[in-house]
Short mmCIF file of C-alpha atoms and ligand atoms in Angstrom, two decimals:
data_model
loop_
_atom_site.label_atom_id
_atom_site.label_comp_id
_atom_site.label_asym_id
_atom_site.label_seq_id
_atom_site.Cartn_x
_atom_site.Cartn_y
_atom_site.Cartn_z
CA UNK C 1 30.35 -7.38 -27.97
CA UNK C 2 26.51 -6.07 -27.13
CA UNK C 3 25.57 -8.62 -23.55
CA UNK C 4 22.21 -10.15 -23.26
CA UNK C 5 22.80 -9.03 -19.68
CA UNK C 6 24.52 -6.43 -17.54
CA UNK C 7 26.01 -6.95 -14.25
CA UNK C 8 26.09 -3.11 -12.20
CA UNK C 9 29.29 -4.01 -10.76
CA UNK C 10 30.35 -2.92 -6.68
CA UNK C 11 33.28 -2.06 -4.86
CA UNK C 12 32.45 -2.88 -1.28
CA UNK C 13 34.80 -2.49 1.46
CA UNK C 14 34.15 -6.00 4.39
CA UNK C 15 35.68 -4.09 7.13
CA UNK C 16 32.81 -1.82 7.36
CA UNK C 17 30.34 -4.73 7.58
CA UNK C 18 29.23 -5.22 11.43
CA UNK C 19 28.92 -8.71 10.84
CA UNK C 20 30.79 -10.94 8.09
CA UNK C 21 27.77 -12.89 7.68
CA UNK C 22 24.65 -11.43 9.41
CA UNK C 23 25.02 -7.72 9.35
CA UNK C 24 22.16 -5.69 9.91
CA UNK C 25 21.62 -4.92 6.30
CA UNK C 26 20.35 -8.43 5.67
CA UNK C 27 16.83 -7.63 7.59
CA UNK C 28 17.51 -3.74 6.51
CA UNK C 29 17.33 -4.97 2.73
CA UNK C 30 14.18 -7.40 3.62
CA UNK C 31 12.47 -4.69 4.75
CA UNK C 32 13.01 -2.73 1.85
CA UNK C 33 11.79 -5.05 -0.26
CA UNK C 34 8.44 -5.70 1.53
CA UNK C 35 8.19 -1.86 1.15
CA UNK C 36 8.99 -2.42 -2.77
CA UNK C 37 6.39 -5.01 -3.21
CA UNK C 38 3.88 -4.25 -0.74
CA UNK C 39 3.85 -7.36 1.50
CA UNK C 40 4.48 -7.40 5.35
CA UNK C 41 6.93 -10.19 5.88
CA UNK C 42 10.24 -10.95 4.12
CA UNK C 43 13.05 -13.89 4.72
CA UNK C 44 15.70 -13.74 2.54
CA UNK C 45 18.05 -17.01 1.21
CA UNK C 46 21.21 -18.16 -0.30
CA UNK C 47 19.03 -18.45 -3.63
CA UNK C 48 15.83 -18.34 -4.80
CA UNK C 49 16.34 -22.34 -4.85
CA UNK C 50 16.88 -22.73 -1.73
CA UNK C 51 13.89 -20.63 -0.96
CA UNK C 52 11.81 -23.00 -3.22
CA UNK C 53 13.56 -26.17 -1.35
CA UNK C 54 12.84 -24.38 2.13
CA UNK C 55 9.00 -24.39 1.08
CA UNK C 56 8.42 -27.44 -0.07
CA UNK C 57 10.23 -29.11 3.42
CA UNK C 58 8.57 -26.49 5.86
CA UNK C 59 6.13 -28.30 7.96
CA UNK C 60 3.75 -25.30 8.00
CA UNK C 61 3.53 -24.83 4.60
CA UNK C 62 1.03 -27.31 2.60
CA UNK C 63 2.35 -28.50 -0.60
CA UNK C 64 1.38 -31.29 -2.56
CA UNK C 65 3.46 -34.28 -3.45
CA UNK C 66 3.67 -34.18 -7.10
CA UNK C 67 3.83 -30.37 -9.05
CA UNK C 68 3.45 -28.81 -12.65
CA UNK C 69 5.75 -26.54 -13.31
CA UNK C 70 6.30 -25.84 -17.63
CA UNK C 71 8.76 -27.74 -19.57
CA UNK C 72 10.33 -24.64 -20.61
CA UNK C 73 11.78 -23.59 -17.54
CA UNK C 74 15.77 -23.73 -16.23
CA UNK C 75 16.86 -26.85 -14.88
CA UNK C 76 17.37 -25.55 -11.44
CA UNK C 77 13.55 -25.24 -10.71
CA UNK C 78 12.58 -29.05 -11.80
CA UNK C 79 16.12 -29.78 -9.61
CA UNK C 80 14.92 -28.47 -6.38
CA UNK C 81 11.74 -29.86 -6.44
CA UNK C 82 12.92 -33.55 -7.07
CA UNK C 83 15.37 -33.24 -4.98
CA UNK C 84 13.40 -31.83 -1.95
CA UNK C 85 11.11 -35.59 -2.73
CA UNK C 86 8.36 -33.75 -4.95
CA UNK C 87 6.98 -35.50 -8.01
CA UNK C 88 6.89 -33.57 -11.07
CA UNK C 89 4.58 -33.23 -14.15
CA UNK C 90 5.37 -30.89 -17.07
CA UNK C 91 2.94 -28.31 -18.72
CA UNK C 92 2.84 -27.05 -21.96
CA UNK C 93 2.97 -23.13 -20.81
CA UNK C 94 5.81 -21.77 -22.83
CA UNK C 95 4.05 -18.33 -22.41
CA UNK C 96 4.91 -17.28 -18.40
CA UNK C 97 8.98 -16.61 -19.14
CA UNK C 98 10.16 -13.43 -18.02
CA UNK C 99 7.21 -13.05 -15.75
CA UNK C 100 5.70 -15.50 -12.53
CA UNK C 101 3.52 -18.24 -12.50
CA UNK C 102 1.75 -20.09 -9.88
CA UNK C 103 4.43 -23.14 -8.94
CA UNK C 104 1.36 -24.08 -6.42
CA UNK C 105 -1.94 -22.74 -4.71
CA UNK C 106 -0.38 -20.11 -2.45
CA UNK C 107 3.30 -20.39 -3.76
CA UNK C 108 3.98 -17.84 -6.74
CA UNK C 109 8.02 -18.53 -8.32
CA UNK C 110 8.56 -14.66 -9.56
CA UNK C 111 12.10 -15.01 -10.05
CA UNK C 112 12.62 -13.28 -12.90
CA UNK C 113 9.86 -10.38 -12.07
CA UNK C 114 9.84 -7.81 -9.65
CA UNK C 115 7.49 -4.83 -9.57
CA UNK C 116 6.40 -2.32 -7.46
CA UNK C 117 3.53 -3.45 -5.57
CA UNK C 118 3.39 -6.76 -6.84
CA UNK C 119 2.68 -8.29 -3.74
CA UNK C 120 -0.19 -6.01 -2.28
CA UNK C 121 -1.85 -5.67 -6.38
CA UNK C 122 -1.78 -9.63 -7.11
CA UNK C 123 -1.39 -11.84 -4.27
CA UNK C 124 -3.91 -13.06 -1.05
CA UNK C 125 -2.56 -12.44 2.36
CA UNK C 126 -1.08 -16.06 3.31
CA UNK C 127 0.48 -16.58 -0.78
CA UNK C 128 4.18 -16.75 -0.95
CA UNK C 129 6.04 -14.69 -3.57
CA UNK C 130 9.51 -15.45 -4.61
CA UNK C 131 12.28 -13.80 -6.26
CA UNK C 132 15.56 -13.99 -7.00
CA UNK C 133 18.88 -12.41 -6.88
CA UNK C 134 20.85 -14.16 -9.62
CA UNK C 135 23.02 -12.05 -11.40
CA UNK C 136 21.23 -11.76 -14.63
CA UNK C 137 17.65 -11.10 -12.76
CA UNK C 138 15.99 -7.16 -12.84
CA UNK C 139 17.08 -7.15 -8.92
CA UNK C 140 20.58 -9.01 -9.38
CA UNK C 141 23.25 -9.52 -6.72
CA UNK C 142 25.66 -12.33 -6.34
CA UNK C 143 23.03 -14.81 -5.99
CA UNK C 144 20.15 -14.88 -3.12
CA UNK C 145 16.30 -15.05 -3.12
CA UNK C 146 13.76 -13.66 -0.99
CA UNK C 147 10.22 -15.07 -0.45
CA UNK C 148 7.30 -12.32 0.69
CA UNK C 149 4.04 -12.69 2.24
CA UNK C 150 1.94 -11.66 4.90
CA UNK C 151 1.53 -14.53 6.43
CA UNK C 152 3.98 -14.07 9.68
CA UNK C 153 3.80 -18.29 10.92
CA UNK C 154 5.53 -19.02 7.31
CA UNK C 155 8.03 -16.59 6.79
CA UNK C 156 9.00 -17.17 10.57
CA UNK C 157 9.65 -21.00 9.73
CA UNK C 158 11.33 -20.45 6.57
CA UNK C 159 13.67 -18.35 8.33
CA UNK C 160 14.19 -20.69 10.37
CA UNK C 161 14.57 -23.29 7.76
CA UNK C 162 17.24 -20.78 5.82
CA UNK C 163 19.42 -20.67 9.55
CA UNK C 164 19.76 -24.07 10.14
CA UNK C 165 16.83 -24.62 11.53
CA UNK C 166 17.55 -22.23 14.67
CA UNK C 167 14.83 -20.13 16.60
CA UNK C 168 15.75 -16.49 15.50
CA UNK C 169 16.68 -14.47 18.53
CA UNK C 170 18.97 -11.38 18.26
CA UNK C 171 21.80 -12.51 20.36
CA UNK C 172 23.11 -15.14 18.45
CA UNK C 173 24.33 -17.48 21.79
CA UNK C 174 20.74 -17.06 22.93
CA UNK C 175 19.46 -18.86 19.58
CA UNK C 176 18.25 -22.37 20.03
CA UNK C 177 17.61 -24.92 17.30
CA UNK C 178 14.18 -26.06 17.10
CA UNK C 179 14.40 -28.09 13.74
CA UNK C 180 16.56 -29.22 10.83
CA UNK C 181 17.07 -26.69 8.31
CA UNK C 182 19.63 -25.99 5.86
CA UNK C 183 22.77 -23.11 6.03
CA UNK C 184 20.89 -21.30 2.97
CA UNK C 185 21.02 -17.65 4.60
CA UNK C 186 21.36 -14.31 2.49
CA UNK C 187 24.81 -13.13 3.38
CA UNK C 188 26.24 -9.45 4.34
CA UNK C 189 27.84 -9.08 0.78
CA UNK C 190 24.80 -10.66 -1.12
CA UNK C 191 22.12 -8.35 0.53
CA UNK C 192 24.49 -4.92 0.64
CA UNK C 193 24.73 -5.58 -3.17
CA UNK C 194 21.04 -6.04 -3.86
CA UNK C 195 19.89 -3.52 -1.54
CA UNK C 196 22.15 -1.10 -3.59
CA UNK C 197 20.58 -2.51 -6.79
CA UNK C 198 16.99 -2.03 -5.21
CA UNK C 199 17.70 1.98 -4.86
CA UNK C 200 18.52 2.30 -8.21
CA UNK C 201 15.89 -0.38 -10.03
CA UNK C 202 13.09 1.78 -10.73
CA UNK C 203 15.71 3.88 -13.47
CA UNK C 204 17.00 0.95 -14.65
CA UNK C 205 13.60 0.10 -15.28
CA UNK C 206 12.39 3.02 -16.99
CA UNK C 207 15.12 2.65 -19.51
CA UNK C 208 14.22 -1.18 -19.88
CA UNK C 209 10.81 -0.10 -20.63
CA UNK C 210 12.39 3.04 -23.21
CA UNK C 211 13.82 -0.08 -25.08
CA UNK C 212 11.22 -2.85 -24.94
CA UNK C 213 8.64 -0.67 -26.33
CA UNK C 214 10.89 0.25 -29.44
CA UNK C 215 11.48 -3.11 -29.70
CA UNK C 216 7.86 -4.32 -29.33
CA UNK C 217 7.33 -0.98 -32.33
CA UNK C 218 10.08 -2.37 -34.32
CA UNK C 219 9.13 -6.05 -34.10
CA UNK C 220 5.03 -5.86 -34.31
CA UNK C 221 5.21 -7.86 -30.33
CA UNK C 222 3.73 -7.05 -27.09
CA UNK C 223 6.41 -8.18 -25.04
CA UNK C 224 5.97 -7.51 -21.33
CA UNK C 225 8.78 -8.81 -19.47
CA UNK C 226 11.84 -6.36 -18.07
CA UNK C 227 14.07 -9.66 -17.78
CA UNK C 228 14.20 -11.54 -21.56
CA UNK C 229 13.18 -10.51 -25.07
CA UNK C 230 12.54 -13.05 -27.15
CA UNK C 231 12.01 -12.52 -30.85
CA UNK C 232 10.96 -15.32 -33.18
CA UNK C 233 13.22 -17.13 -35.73
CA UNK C 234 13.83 -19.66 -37.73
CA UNK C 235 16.07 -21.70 -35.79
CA UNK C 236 17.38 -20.91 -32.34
CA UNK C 237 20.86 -22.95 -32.55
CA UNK C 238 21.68 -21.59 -36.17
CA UNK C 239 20.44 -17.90 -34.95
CA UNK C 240 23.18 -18.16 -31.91
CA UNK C 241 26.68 -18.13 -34.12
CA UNK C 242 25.21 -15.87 -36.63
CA UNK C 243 24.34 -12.89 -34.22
CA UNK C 244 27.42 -13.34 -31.97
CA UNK C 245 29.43 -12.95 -35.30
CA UNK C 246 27.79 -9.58 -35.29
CA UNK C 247 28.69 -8.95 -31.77
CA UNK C 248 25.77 -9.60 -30.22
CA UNK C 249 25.22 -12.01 -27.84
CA UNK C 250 21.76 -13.94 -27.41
CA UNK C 251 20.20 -16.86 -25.71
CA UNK C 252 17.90 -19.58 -25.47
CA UNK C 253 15.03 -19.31 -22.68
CA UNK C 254 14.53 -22.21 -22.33
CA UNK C 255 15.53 -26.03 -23.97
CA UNK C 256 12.39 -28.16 -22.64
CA UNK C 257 13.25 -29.83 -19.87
CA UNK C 258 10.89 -33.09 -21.07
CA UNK C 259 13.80 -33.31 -23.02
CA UNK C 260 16.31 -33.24 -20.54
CA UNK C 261 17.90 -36.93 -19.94
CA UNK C 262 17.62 -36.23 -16.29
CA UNK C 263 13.91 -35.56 -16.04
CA UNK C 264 12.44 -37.23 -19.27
CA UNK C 265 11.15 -39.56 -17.23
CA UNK C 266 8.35 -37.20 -16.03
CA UNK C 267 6.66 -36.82 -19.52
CA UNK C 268 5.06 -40.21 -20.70
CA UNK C 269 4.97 -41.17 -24.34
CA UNK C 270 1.49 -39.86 -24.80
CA UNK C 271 2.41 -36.64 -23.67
CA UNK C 272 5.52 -36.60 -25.89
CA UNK C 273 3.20 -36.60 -28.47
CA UNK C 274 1.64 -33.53 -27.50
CA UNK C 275 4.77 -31.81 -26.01
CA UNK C 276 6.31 -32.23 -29.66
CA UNK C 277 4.31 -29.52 -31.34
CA UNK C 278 3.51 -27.43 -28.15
CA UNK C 279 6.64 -27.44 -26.81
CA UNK C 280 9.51 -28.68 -28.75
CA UNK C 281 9.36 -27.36 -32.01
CA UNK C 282 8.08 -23.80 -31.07
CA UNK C 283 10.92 -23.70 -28.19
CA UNK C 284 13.60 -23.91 -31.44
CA UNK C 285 12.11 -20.49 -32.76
CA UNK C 286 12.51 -18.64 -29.49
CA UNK C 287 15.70 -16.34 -29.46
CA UNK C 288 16.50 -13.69 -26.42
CA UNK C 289 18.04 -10.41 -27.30
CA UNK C 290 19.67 -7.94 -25.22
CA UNK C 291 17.39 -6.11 -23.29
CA UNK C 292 19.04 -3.80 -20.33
CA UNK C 293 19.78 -0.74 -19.38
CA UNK C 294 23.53 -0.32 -20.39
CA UNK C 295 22.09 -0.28 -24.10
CA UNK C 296 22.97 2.95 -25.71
CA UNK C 297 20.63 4.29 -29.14
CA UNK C 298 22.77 3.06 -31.46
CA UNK C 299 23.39 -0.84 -30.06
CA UNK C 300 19.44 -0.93 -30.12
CA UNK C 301 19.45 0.37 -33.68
CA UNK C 302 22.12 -2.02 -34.49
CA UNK C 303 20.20 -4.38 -32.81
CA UNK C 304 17.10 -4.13 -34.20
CA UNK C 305 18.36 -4.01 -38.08
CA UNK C 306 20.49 -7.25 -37.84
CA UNK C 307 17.43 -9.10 -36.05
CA UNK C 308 15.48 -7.96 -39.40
CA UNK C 309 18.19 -8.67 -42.21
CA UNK C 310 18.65 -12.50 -40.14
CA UNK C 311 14.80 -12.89 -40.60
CA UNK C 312 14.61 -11.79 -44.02
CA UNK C 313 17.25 -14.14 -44.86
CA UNK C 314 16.54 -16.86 -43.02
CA UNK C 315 12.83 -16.33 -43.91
CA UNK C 316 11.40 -16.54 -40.61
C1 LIG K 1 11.65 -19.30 -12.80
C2 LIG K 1 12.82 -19.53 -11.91
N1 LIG K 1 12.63 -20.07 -10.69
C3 LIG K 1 13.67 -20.27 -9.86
C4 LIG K 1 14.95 -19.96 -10.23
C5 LIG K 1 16.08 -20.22 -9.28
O1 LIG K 1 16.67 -19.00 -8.91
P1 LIG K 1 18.15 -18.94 -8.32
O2 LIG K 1 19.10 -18.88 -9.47
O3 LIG K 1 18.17 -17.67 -7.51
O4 LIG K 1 18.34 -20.14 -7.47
C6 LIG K 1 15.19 -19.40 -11.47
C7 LIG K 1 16.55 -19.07 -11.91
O5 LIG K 1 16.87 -18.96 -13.06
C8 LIG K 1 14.10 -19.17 -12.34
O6 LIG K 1 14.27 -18.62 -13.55
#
């Protein structure tokens, strides 16, 4: 079976860790990735969702009440913001997946993009960039997040915010809690992972690249993203069971989440209207394919010829 994703898997021995939970690769790996992206300041989380959450509860970061964020977008984004007490609205942008866009002024969710530079080339001094660690993202580990910016005051209270809400100090008895914050911390095992990812993302990304531009050749697109391809077809759910009968797993990114029972709420009936042709029915033609860099020549090959003899079938 050809995986839409590829997990670089780790053998990691704890008893060389000098702390279980707060080893000194945890600020070694957030300092590598401010020097990956360019930014000064780094605090690193559970999750990229619990970096989100942190943000919208810190008290010296300004954030509005009620956000847009696009209907097309995994649950776990509209999740943390109604749960940390933030209204939501839905947009019509089904064109930002598999890169960033601005979740608010200042606050930029990049979880599924993470370049070189990115930071210092696209972002003002006090702006907040996110990312995340999930498994299937271009920096993967078991799960974590890390939010960027230059703007010391922030990142100092959202690492406070990720620790419980303790003043950092680096004897742990001589920490003192100056808030309530959450136990949402970037573990030993999570960071040792991704900072073992980080040394070897720029190759993996040169291959990505190797493969999305055949793709982009092969399919007449200009696909930019080193996290999903998505290919046009006729119909998403039929597409699924067809391709994975071929042995090649795909995906769906993303159902509209207007349309999920749990947040329908947040779209009224007039924008229904509206999300209908915007947003449903083009979001049933989207299809990911495997894009990473475990691929070999001939899977893309294989690839690329049973994407073609679906469409011509199923008349895209
Ligand atoms: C755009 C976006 N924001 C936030 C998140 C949450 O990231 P995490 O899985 O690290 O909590 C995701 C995860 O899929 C995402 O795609």
């Amino acid at each position: 079976m050809i995986n839409l994703f590829e997990f670089d898997n780790h053998v990691i021995d704890t008893s060389t860790f000098d702390h279980l939970l707060h080893g000194q690769i945890v600020s070694d790996f957030e300092q590598q990735i401010c020097e990956y992206v360019g930014a000064k300041y780094a605090v690193s989380f559970f999750s990229a969702s619990y970096a989100l959450y942190a943000i919208m509860k810190s008290s010296v970061i300004q954030t509005p009440n009620c956000i847009s964020i696009p209907s097309m977008i995994p649950p776990v984004v509209p999740n943390v913001l109604v749960d940390a007490g933030c209204d939501i609205r839905f947009t019509n942008d089904i064109d930002w997946i598999g890169g960033s866009y601005v979740l608010t002024d200042g606050v930029v969710d990049s979880a599924q993009r993470l370049d070189r530079n990115q930071y210092k080339d696209e972002c003002d001094p006090d702006d907040l960039l996110v990312f995340s660690m999930y498994p299937t993202k271009p920096l993967s580990s078991l799960d974590g997040g890390v939010v960027v910016s230059n703007n010391k005051e922030k990142i100092d209270d959202l690492k406070s915010l990720s620790f419980y809400g303790m003043e950092y100090s680096e004897n742990s008895w001589n920490r003192i809690q100056k808030q309530v914050g959450y136990k949402a911390y970037m573990s030993t095992l999570q960071s040792t992972i991704a900072s073992r990812n980080l040394k070897t993302l720029d190759q993996k990304y040169d291959r990505i690249d190797e493969i999305r531009s055949v793709y982009n050749r092969e399919f007449g697109l200009d696909n930019t993203s080193r996290h999903l391809y998505r290919i046009l077809v006729n119909n998403n759910q039929d597409a699924i069971p067809y391709f994975k009968d071929k042995g090649i797993v795909t995906g769906i990114h993303y159902t509209p989440q207007h349309l999920n029972p749990v947040f329908e709420k947040y779209l009224d009936e007039y924008g229904e209207h509206f999300f209908h042709m915007d947003v449903t029915i083009p979001s049933r033609k989207f299809l990911s394919i495997p894009l990473h860099h475990k691929l070999s020549n001939e899977e893309i090959n294989y690839i690329i010829q049973t994407v073609k003899e679906y469409n011509e079938k199923n008349n895209k």
